[in-house]
C-alpha positions as a printed Julia matrix, in Angstrom:
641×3 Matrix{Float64}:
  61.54   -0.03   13.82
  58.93   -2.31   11.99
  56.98   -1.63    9.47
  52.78   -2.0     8.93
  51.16   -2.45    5.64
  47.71   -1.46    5.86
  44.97   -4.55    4.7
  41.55   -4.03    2.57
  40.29   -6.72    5.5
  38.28   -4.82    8.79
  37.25   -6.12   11.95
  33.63   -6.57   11.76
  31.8    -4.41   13.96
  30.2    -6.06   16.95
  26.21   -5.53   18.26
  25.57   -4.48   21.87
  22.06   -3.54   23.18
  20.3    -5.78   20.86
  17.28   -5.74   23.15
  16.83   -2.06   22.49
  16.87   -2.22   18.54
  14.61   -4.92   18.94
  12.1    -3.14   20.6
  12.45   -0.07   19.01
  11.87   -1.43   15.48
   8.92   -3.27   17.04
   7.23   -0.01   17.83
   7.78    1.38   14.6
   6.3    -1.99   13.37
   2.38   -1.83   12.24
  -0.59   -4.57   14.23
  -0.08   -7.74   12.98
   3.6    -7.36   11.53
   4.56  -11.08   13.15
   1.73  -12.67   11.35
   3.26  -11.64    7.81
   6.7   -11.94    8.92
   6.0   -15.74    9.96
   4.07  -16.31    6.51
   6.58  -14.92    4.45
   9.45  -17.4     6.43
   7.2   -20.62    5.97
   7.14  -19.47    2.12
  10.91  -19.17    1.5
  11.13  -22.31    3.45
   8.78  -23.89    0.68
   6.31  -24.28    2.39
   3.0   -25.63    0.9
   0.73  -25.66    3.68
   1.08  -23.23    6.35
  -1.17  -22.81    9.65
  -1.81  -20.55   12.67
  -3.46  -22.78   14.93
  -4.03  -23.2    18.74
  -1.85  -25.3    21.06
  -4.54  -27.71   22.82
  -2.25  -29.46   25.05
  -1.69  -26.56   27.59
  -5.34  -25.59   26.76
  -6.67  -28.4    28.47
  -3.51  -28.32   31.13
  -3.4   -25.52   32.43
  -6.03  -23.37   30.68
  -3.87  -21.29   28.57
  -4.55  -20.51   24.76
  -1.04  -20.41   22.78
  -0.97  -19.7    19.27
   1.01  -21.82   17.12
   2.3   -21.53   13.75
   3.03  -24.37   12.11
   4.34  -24.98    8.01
   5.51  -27.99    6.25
   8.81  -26.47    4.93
  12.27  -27.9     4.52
  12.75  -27.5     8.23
  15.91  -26.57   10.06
  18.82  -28.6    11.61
  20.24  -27.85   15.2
  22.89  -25.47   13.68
  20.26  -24.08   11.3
  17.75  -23.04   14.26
  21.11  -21.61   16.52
  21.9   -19.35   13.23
  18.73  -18.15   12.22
  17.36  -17.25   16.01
  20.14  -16.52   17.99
  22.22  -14.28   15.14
  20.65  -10.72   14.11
  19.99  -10.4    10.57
  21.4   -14.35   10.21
  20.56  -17.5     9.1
  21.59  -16.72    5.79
  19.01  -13.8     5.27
  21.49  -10.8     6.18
  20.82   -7.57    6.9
  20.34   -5.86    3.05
  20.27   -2.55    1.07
  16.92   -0.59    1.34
  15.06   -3.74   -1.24
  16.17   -6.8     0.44
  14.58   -8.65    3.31
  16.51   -7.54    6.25
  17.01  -11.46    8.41
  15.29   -9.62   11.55
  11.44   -9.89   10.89
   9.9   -12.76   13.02
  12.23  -11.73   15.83
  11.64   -8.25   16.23
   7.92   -9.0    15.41
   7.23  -11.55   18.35
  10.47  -11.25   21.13
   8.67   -7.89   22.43
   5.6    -9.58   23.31
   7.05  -13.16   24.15
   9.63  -13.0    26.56
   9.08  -15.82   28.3
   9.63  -17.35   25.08
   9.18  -17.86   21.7
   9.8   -22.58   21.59
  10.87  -23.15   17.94
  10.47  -27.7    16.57
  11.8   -28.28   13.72
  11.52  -31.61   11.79
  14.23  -32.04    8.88
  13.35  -35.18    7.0
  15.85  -38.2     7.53
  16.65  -36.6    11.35
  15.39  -36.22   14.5
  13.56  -33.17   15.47
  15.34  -30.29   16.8
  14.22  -27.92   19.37
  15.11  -24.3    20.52
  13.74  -21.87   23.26
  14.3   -18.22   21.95
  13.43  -16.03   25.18
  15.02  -12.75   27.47
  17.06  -12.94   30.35
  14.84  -10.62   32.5
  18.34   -9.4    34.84
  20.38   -8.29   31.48
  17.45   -7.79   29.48
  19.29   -9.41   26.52
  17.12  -11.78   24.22
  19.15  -15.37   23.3
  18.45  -18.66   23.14
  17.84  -20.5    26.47
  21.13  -23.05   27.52
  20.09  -26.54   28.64
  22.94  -28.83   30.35
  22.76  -31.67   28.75
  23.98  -35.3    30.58
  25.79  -37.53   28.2
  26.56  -41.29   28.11
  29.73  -41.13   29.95
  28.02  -38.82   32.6
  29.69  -35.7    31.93
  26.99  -32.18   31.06
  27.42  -30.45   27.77
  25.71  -27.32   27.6
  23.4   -26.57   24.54
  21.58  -24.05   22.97
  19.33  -27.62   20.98
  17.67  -29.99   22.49
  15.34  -32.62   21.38
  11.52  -31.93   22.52
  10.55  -32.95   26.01
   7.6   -33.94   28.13
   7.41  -29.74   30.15
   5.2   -30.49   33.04
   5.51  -27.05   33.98
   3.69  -25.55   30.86
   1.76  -28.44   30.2
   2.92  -29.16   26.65
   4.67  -32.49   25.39
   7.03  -30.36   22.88
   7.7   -32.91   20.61
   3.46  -33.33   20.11
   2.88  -29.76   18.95
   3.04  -31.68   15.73
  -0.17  -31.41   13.39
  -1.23  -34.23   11.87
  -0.9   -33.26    8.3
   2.64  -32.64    8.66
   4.79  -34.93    6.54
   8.56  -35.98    7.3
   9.43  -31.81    7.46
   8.23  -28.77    9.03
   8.6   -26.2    11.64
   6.39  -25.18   14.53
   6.56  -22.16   16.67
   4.71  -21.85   20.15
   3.98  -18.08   21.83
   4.13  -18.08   25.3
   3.93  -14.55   25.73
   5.47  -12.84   28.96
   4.63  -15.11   31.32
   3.79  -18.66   31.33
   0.12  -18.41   31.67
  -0.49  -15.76   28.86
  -3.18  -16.39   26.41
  -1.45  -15.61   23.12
  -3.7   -16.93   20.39
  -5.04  -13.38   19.71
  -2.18  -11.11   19.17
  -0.32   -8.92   21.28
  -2.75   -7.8    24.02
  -0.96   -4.61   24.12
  -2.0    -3.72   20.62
  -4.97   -3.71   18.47
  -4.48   -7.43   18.25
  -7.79   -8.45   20.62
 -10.32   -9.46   17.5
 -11.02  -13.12   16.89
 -10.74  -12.49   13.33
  -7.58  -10.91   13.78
  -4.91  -12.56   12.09
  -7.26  -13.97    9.07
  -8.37  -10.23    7.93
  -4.6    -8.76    8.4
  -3.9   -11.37    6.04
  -6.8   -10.88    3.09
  -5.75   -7.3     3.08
  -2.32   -7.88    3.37
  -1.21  -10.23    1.17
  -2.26   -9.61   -2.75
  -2.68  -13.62   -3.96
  -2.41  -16.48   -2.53
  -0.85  -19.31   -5.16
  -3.3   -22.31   -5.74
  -0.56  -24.83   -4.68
  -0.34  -23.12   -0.83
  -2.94  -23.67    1.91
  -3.15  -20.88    4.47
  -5.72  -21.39    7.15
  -5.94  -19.83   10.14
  -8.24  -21.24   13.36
 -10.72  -19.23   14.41
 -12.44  -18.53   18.01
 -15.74  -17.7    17.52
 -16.25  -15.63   20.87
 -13.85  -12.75   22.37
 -14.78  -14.09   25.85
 -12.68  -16.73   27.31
 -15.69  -18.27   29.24
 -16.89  -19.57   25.71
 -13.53  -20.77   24.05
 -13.55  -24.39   23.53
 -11.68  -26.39   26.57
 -10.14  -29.05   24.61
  -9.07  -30.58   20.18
 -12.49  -32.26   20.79
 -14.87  -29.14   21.51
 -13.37  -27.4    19.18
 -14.43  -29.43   16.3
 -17.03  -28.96   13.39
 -20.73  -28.97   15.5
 -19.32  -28.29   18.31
 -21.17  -25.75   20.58
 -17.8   -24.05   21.17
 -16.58  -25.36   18.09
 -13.58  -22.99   15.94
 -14.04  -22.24   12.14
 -11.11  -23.03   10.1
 -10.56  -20.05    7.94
  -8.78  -20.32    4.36
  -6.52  -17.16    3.54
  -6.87  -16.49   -0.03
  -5.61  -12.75   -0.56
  -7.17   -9.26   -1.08
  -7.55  -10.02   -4.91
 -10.04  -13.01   -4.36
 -12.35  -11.38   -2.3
 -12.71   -8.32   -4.18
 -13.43  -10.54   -7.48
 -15.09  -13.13   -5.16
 -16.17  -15.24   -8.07
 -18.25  -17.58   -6.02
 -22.05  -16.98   -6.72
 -23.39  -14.06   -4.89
 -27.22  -13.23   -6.08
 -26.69   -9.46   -4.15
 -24.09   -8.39   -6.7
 -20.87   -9.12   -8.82
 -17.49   -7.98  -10.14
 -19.11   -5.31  -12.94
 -15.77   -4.38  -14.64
 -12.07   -4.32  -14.29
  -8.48   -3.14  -15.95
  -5.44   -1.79  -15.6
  -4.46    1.8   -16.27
  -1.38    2.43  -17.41
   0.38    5.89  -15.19
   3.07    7.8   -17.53
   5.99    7.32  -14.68
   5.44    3.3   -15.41
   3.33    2.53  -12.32
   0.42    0.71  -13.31
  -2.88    1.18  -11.72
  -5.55   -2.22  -11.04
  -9.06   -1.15  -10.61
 -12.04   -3.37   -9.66
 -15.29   -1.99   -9.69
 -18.29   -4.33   -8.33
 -21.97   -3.9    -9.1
 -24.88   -4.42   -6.45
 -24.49   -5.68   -2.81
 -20.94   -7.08   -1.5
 -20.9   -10.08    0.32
 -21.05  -10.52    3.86
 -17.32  -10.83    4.1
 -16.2    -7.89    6.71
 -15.2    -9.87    9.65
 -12.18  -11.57    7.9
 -11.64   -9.85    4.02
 -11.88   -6.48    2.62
 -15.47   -6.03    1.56
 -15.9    -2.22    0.93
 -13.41   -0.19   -1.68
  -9.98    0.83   -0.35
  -6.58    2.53   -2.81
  -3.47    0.94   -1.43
  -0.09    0.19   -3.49
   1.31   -3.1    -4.42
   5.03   -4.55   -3.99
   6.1    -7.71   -4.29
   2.42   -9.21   -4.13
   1.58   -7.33   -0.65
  -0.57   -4.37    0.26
   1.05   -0.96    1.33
  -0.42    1.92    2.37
  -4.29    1.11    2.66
  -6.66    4.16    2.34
 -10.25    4.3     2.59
 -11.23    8.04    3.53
 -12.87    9.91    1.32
  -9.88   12.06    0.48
  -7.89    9.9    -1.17
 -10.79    9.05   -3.58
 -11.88   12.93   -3.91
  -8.37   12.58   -6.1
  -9.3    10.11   -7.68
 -12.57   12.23   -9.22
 -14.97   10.02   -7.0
 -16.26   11.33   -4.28
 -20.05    9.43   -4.51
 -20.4     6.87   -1.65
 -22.25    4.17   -3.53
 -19.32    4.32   -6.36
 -16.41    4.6    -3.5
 -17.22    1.63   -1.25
 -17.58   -1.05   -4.64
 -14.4     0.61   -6.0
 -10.5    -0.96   -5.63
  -7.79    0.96   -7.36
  -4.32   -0.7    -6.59
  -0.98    1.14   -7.42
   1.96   -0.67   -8.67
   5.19    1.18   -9.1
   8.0     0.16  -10.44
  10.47   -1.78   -7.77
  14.14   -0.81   -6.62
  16.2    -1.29   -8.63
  19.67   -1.67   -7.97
  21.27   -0.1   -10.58
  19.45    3.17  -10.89
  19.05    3.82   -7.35
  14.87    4.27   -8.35
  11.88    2.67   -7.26
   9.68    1.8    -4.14
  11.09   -0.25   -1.38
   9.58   -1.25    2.28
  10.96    0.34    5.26
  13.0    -1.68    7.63
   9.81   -2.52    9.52
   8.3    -4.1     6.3
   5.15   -1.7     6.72
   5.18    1.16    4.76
   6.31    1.89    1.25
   8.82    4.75   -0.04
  10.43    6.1    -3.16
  14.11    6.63   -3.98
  14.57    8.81   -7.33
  11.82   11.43   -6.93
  11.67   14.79   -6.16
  13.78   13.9    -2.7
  15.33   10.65   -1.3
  13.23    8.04    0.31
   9.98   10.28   -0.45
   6.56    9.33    0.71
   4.54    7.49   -2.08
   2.99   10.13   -4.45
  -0.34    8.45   -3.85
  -2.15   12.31   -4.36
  -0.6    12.52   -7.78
  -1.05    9.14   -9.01
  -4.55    9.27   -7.74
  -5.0    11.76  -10.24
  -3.51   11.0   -12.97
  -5.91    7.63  -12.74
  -8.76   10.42  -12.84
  -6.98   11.63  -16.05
  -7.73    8.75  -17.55
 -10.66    7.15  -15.49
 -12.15    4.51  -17.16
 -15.52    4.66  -19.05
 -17.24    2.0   -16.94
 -16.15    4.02  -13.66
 -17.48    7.35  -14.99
 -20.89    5.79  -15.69
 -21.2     4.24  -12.55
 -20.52    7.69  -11.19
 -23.15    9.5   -13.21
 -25.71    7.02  -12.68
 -25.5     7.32   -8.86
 -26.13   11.04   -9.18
 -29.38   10.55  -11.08
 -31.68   11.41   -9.13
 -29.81   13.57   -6.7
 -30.05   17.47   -6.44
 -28.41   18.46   -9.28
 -25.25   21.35   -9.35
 -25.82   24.73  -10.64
 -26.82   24.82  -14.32
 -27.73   28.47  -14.42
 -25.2    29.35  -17.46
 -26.55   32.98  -17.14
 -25.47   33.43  -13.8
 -21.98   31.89  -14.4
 -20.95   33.73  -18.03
 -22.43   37.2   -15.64
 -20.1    36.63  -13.09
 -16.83   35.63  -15.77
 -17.69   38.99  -17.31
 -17.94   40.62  -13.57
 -14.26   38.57  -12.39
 -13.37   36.86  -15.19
 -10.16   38.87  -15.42
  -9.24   38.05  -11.74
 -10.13   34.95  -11.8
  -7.37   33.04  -14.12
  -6.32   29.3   -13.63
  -2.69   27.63  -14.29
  -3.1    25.1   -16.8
  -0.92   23.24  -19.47
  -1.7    24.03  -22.67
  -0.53   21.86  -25.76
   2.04   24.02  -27.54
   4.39   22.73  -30.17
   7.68   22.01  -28.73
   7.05   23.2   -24.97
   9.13   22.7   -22.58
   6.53   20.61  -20.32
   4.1    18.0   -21.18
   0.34   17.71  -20.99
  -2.68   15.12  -20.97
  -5.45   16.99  -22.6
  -9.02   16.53  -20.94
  -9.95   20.07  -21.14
 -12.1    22.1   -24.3
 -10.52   24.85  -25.14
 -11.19   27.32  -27.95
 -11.28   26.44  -31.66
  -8.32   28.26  -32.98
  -5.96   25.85  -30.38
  -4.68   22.62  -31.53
  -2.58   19.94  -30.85
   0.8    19.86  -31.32
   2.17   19.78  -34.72
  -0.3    22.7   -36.33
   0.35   26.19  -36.76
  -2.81   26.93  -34.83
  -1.11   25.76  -31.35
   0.74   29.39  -30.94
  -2.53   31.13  -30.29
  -3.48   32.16  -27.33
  -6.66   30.41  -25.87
  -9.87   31.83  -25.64
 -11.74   31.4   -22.21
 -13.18   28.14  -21.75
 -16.65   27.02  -21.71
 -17.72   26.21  -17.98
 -20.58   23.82  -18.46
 -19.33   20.46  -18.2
 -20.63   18.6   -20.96
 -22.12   21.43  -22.95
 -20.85   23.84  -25.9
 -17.54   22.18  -26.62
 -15.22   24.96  -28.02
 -12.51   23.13  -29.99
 -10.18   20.04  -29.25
  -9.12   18.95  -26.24
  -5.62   20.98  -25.19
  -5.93   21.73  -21.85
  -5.06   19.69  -18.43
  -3.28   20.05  -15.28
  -0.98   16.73  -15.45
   2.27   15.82  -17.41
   0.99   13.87  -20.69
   2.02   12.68  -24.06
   1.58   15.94  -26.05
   3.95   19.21  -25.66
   2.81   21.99  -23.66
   3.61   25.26  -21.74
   2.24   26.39  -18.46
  -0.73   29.16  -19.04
  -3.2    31.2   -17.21
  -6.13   30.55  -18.41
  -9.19   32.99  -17.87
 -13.06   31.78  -16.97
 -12.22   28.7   -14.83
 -15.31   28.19  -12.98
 -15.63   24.82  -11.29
 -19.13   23.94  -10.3
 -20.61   22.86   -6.94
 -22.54   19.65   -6.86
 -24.69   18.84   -3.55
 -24.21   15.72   -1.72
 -24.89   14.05    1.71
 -23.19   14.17    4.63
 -22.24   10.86    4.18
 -19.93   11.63    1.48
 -17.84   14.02    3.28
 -14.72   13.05    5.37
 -16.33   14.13    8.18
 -20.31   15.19    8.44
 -19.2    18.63   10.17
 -17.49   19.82    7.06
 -19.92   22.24    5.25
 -17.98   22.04    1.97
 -14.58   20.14    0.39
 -13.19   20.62   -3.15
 -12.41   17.86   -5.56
 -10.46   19.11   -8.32
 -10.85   16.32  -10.75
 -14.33   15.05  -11.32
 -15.08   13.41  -15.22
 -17.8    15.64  -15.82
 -16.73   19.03  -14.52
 -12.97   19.43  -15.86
 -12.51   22.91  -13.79
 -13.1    20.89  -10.75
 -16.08   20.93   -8.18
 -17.17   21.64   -5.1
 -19.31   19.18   -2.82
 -21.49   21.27   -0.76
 -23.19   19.0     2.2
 -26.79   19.82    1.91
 -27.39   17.73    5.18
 -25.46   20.22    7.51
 -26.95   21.94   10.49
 -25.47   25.35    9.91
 -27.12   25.06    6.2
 -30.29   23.27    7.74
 -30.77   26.33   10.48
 -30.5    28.45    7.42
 -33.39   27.07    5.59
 -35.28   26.97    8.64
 -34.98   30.56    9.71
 -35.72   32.04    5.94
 -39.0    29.39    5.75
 -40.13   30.78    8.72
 -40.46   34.18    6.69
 -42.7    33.29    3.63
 -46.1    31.35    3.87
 -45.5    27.23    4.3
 -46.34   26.38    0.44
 -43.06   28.14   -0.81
 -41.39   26.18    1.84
 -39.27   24.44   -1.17
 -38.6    27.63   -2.86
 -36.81   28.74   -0.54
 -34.69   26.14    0.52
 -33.49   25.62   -3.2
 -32.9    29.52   -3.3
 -30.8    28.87    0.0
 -28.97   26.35   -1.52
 -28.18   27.79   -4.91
 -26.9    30.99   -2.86
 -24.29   28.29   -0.92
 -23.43   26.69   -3.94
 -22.54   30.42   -5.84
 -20.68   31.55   -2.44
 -18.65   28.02   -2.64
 -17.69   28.0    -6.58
 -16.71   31.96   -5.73
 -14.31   31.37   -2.46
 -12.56   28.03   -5.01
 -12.34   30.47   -7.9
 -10.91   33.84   -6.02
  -8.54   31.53   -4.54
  -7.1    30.52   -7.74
  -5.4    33.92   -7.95
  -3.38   33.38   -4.32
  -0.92   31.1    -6.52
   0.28   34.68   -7.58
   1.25   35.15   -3.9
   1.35   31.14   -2.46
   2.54   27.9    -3.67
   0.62   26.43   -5.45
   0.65   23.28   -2.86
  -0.19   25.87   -0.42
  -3.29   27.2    -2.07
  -4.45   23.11   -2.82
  -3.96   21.94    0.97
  -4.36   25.28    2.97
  -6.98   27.62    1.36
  -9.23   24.48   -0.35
  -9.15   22.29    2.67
 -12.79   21.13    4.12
 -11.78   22.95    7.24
 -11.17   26.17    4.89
 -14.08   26.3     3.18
 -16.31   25.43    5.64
 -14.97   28.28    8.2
 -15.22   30.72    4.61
 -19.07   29.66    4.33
 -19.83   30.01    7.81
 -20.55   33.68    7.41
 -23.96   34.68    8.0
 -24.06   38.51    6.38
 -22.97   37.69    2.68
 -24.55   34.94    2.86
 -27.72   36.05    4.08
 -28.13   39.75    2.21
 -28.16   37.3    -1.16
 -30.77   35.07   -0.28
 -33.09   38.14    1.01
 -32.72   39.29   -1.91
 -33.05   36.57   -4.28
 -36.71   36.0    -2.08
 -38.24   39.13   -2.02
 -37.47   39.25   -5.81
 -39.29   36.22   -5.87
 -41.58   35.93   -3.2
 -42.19   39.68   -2.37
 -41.4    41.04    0.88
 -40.68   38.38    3.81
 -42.56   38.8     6.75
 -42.22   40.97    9.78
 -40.18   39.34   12.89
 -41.9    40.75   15.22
């Protein structure tokens, strides 16, 4: 009987089905994914000068638009091009742990879209150029590099998988002329030729979103971070989305040219939100970085005056996003997001940029941020959960923690002007004496060797201290409401993890205020009401109640129609005030349901817009105060009939 010794060495596992990974992943994938996976490729190639241009041959063939991208890398040999497009996860980019570049962008980015093929010339100085046809076989469905049979000197065929470009009649392209002119002795071109041979692919994917002329140059300013001075990145751009007015040959498409295309230079989000050029409508007012406690670091840019005219092809208003490896993740522009950061003012949230940087993967510790397989979203390993989804909320906030001074002026100047919040201290210390004792809030207070931390940005009363004294045992005393007046003591109070010890508290008299703004600085104009709970001058929070809303308008409308026409305003600020009471009442009485609900729950259930809108849309409560309030004012209203 023989005997088997068992080996440490395995038979690799084999791939089947390729097709259908490929196209999976490239519906996972994001608009535009092939235009960064084809940048970052030219870059590890070295390239310095890198270009997604239009094939004019074919254009003035046959009438079809192909988009080419062409780069001035090291360029690739025959066996080089066979590895890297005909292997998954090859060409000496294999497929990595959750940081690493996984060897399967570019294909799973264009094959879905190009299956006719994808014609790959490479020029590797000192050789001749090299050519390869990456396509799918449409009866197996499988996506490989097309064979040629090849006739040699002695007249036998050799079949290949190269070939040196030809003259191809049949798609009206000389291959070995898709060359640009400021190529030197290296490079690589790649032709689309979409899913059939007379597919215009110098858009995108017409499938997707991909259908803008500007397309691929404004996925790349808001992609990609910074562009390095030493590389060139232009893209060439129609200047019509109807055919009928694309130029028909090179030589209509040149400068003064009716039809003629506008060569646009990629130079990364960063430029154009500094956009140091001289602009007389505005400029870059102030920047920084904020340092976040978990070691992500937080980029603001805050312009002053009118942006530039910049839309079509950069980011010109505000947006938050996060930042890996010097590219964008995660782009929001809504006006939640920026409710947590304490800015909720349109003026302040379109000329604001705040850009999160966590700290990478790292191997060792199994923490950090790393892209998902498609390269288009970001998530975290070493949280609260494995492979979370970016805590954007909570470092949105703790950047309102510790908002910068420049930012909070910009925000209080825009409200100048505006219809101020509630300021009646009467009314609010008579209702804390009416509910104070239901009405309790969870804070952090600084205690002396607590078992949590704080950042204090919250009064509290005098006998509390920091840390360290024998004064920070006391309980607290109810803390003022007013947002900038009648400081009580140092600062000991907050809601987020800080430098200074602290121990969770309920903490009596929490009213947040209610500040009235447009509809334009709601998420969406039908919302009657939304809560921000960190705003620099109200630490309790607020509540933004939109004075421009029909159901609040109607209101106004019916109880002016009651009094004489000269105490039309009168009333509608008595209307107001009596939304703004019923709004800081529903946030405060809610604070109590974290006795009964998570506290998430209470945050992203009770104080949605939807919530507090459908809790405001009652017209008895509502309307029994302002009758009264008026005919304590006014005298009695007048008869309906």
């Amino acid at each position: 009987m023989s005997t088997r010794k068992s080996s440490t060495r395995i038979h690799a596992m084999q791939s089947a089905g390729t097709q259908h990974f490929v196209e999976r992943t490239y519906r996972e994938g994001g608009v535009f994914q092939w235009v960064r996976e084809t940048l970052m490729n030219a870059l590890e190639a070295g390239a310095r000068h890198i270009e997604y241009g239009i094939e004019w041959q074919a254009v003035e063939r046959k009438g079809v638009y192909r988009r080419v991208i062409a780069d001035d890398g090291k360029g690739m040999g025959p066996e080089e091009l066979e590895e890297f497009f005909n292997t998954f996860g090859g060409g000496s980019k294999p497929i990595g742990e959750a940081a690493e570049n996984f060897g399967v962008g570019s294909k799973t980015s264009l094959l879905p879209w190009n299956r006719h093929g994808m014609v790959v010339v490479s020029w590797v100085e000192g050789q001749e150029p090299s050519m390869v046809w990456l396509q799918q076989d449409p009866e197996t469905g499988e996506y490989g590099l097309k064979i040629w049979s090849v006739e040699l000197d002695d007249g036998t065929q050799s079949i290949e998988t190269t070939t040196r470009p030809y003259l191809d009649e049949e798609h009206g392209c000389d291959w070995a002329a898709v060359r640009p002119d400021w190529m030197g002795a290296h490079g690589t071109v790649i032709v689309l030729l979409g899913n059939e041979p007379t597919d215009d692919t110098v858009l995108g994917d017409p499938t997707r979103d991909e259908k803008g002329v500007h397309g691929v140059a404004k996925y790349l300013n808001h992609r990609v971070w910074e562009i390095s001075k030493d590389v060139d990145v232009k893209v060439d751009v129609l200047q019509s989305d109807m055919k009928e007015n694309w130029p028909r040959s090179a030589l209509e498409a040149r400068p003064k040219e009716p039809r003629a295309t506008i060569r646009r230079t990629v130079r990364g989000a960063r430029h154009w939100i500094e956009y140091t050029r001289n602009h007389e409508g505005g400029r870059l007012a102030d920047s920084g970085t904020v340092p976040l406690d978990d070691g992500t670091r937080a980029h603001w840019f805050l312009w002053s005056g009118e942006r530039p005219n910049i839309h079509g092809y950069a980011p010109q208003h505000g947006f938050i996003a996060a930042l890996y490896k010097n590219e964008l993740y995660n782009h929001q522009t809504h006006h939640s997001p920026y409710r947590a950061l304490g800015v909720s003012a349109t003026p302040v949230r379109q000329r604001l940029w705040v850009v999160f940087e966590p700290r990478a993967f790292d191997k060792e510790t199994k923490t950090g941020v790393f892209p998902t397989t498609d390269r288009n979203t970001l998530k975290l390993r070493g949280g609260s959960g494995t492979s979370d989804e970016l805590p954007m909320s909570e470092w949105a906030n703790a950047f309102a923690d510790k908002m910068p001074e420049s930012v909070r002026k910009a925000l209080a100047d825009t409200r100048l002007g505006d219809a101020r919040g509630i300021e009646d201290e009467a009314w609010r210390n008579r209702l804390l004496e009416r509910f104070g004792s239901r009405w309790k809030m969870t804070k952090l207070s600084a205690r002396k060797e607590g078992p949590e931390s704080v950042q204090p940005i919250q009064k509290g009363g005098r006998q509390l201290t920091l840390p360290g004294t024998p004064a920070a045992t006391r309980s607290p005393r109810i803390a003022s409401s007013a947002p900038t007046k009648n400081p009580r003591g140092p600062e000991n109070l907050g809601a987020s993890p800080g430098p200074s010890s602290a121990r969770t508290t309920r903490v009596g008299g929490g009213l947040p205020h209610c500040r009235p703004v447009k509809a334009s600085d709601m998420d969406n104009p039908g919302y009657l009401a939304a809560w921000q709970p960190r705003d620099p001058q109200c630490p309790n929070g607020v509540v933004l109640l939109n004075i421009e809303h029909p159901v609040l308008a109607q209101q106004i409308a019916y109880h002016q129609a009651q009094y004489p026409d000269h105490f039309a305003e009168q009333v509608q600020q008595e209307v107001v005030t009596v939304y703004q009471e019923m709004a800081i009442s529903k946030i405060a009485h809610s604070e109590g349901m974290r006795s009964f609900l998570p506290s998430r729950e209470v945050e992203q259930g009770l104080r949605t817009p939807q919530a507090l809108t459908l809790a405001l849309l009652g017209l008895v409560g509502e309307d029994i105060l302002i009758q009264n309030r008026l005919r304590g004012t006014l005298g009695k209203a007048r008869s309906n009939g």
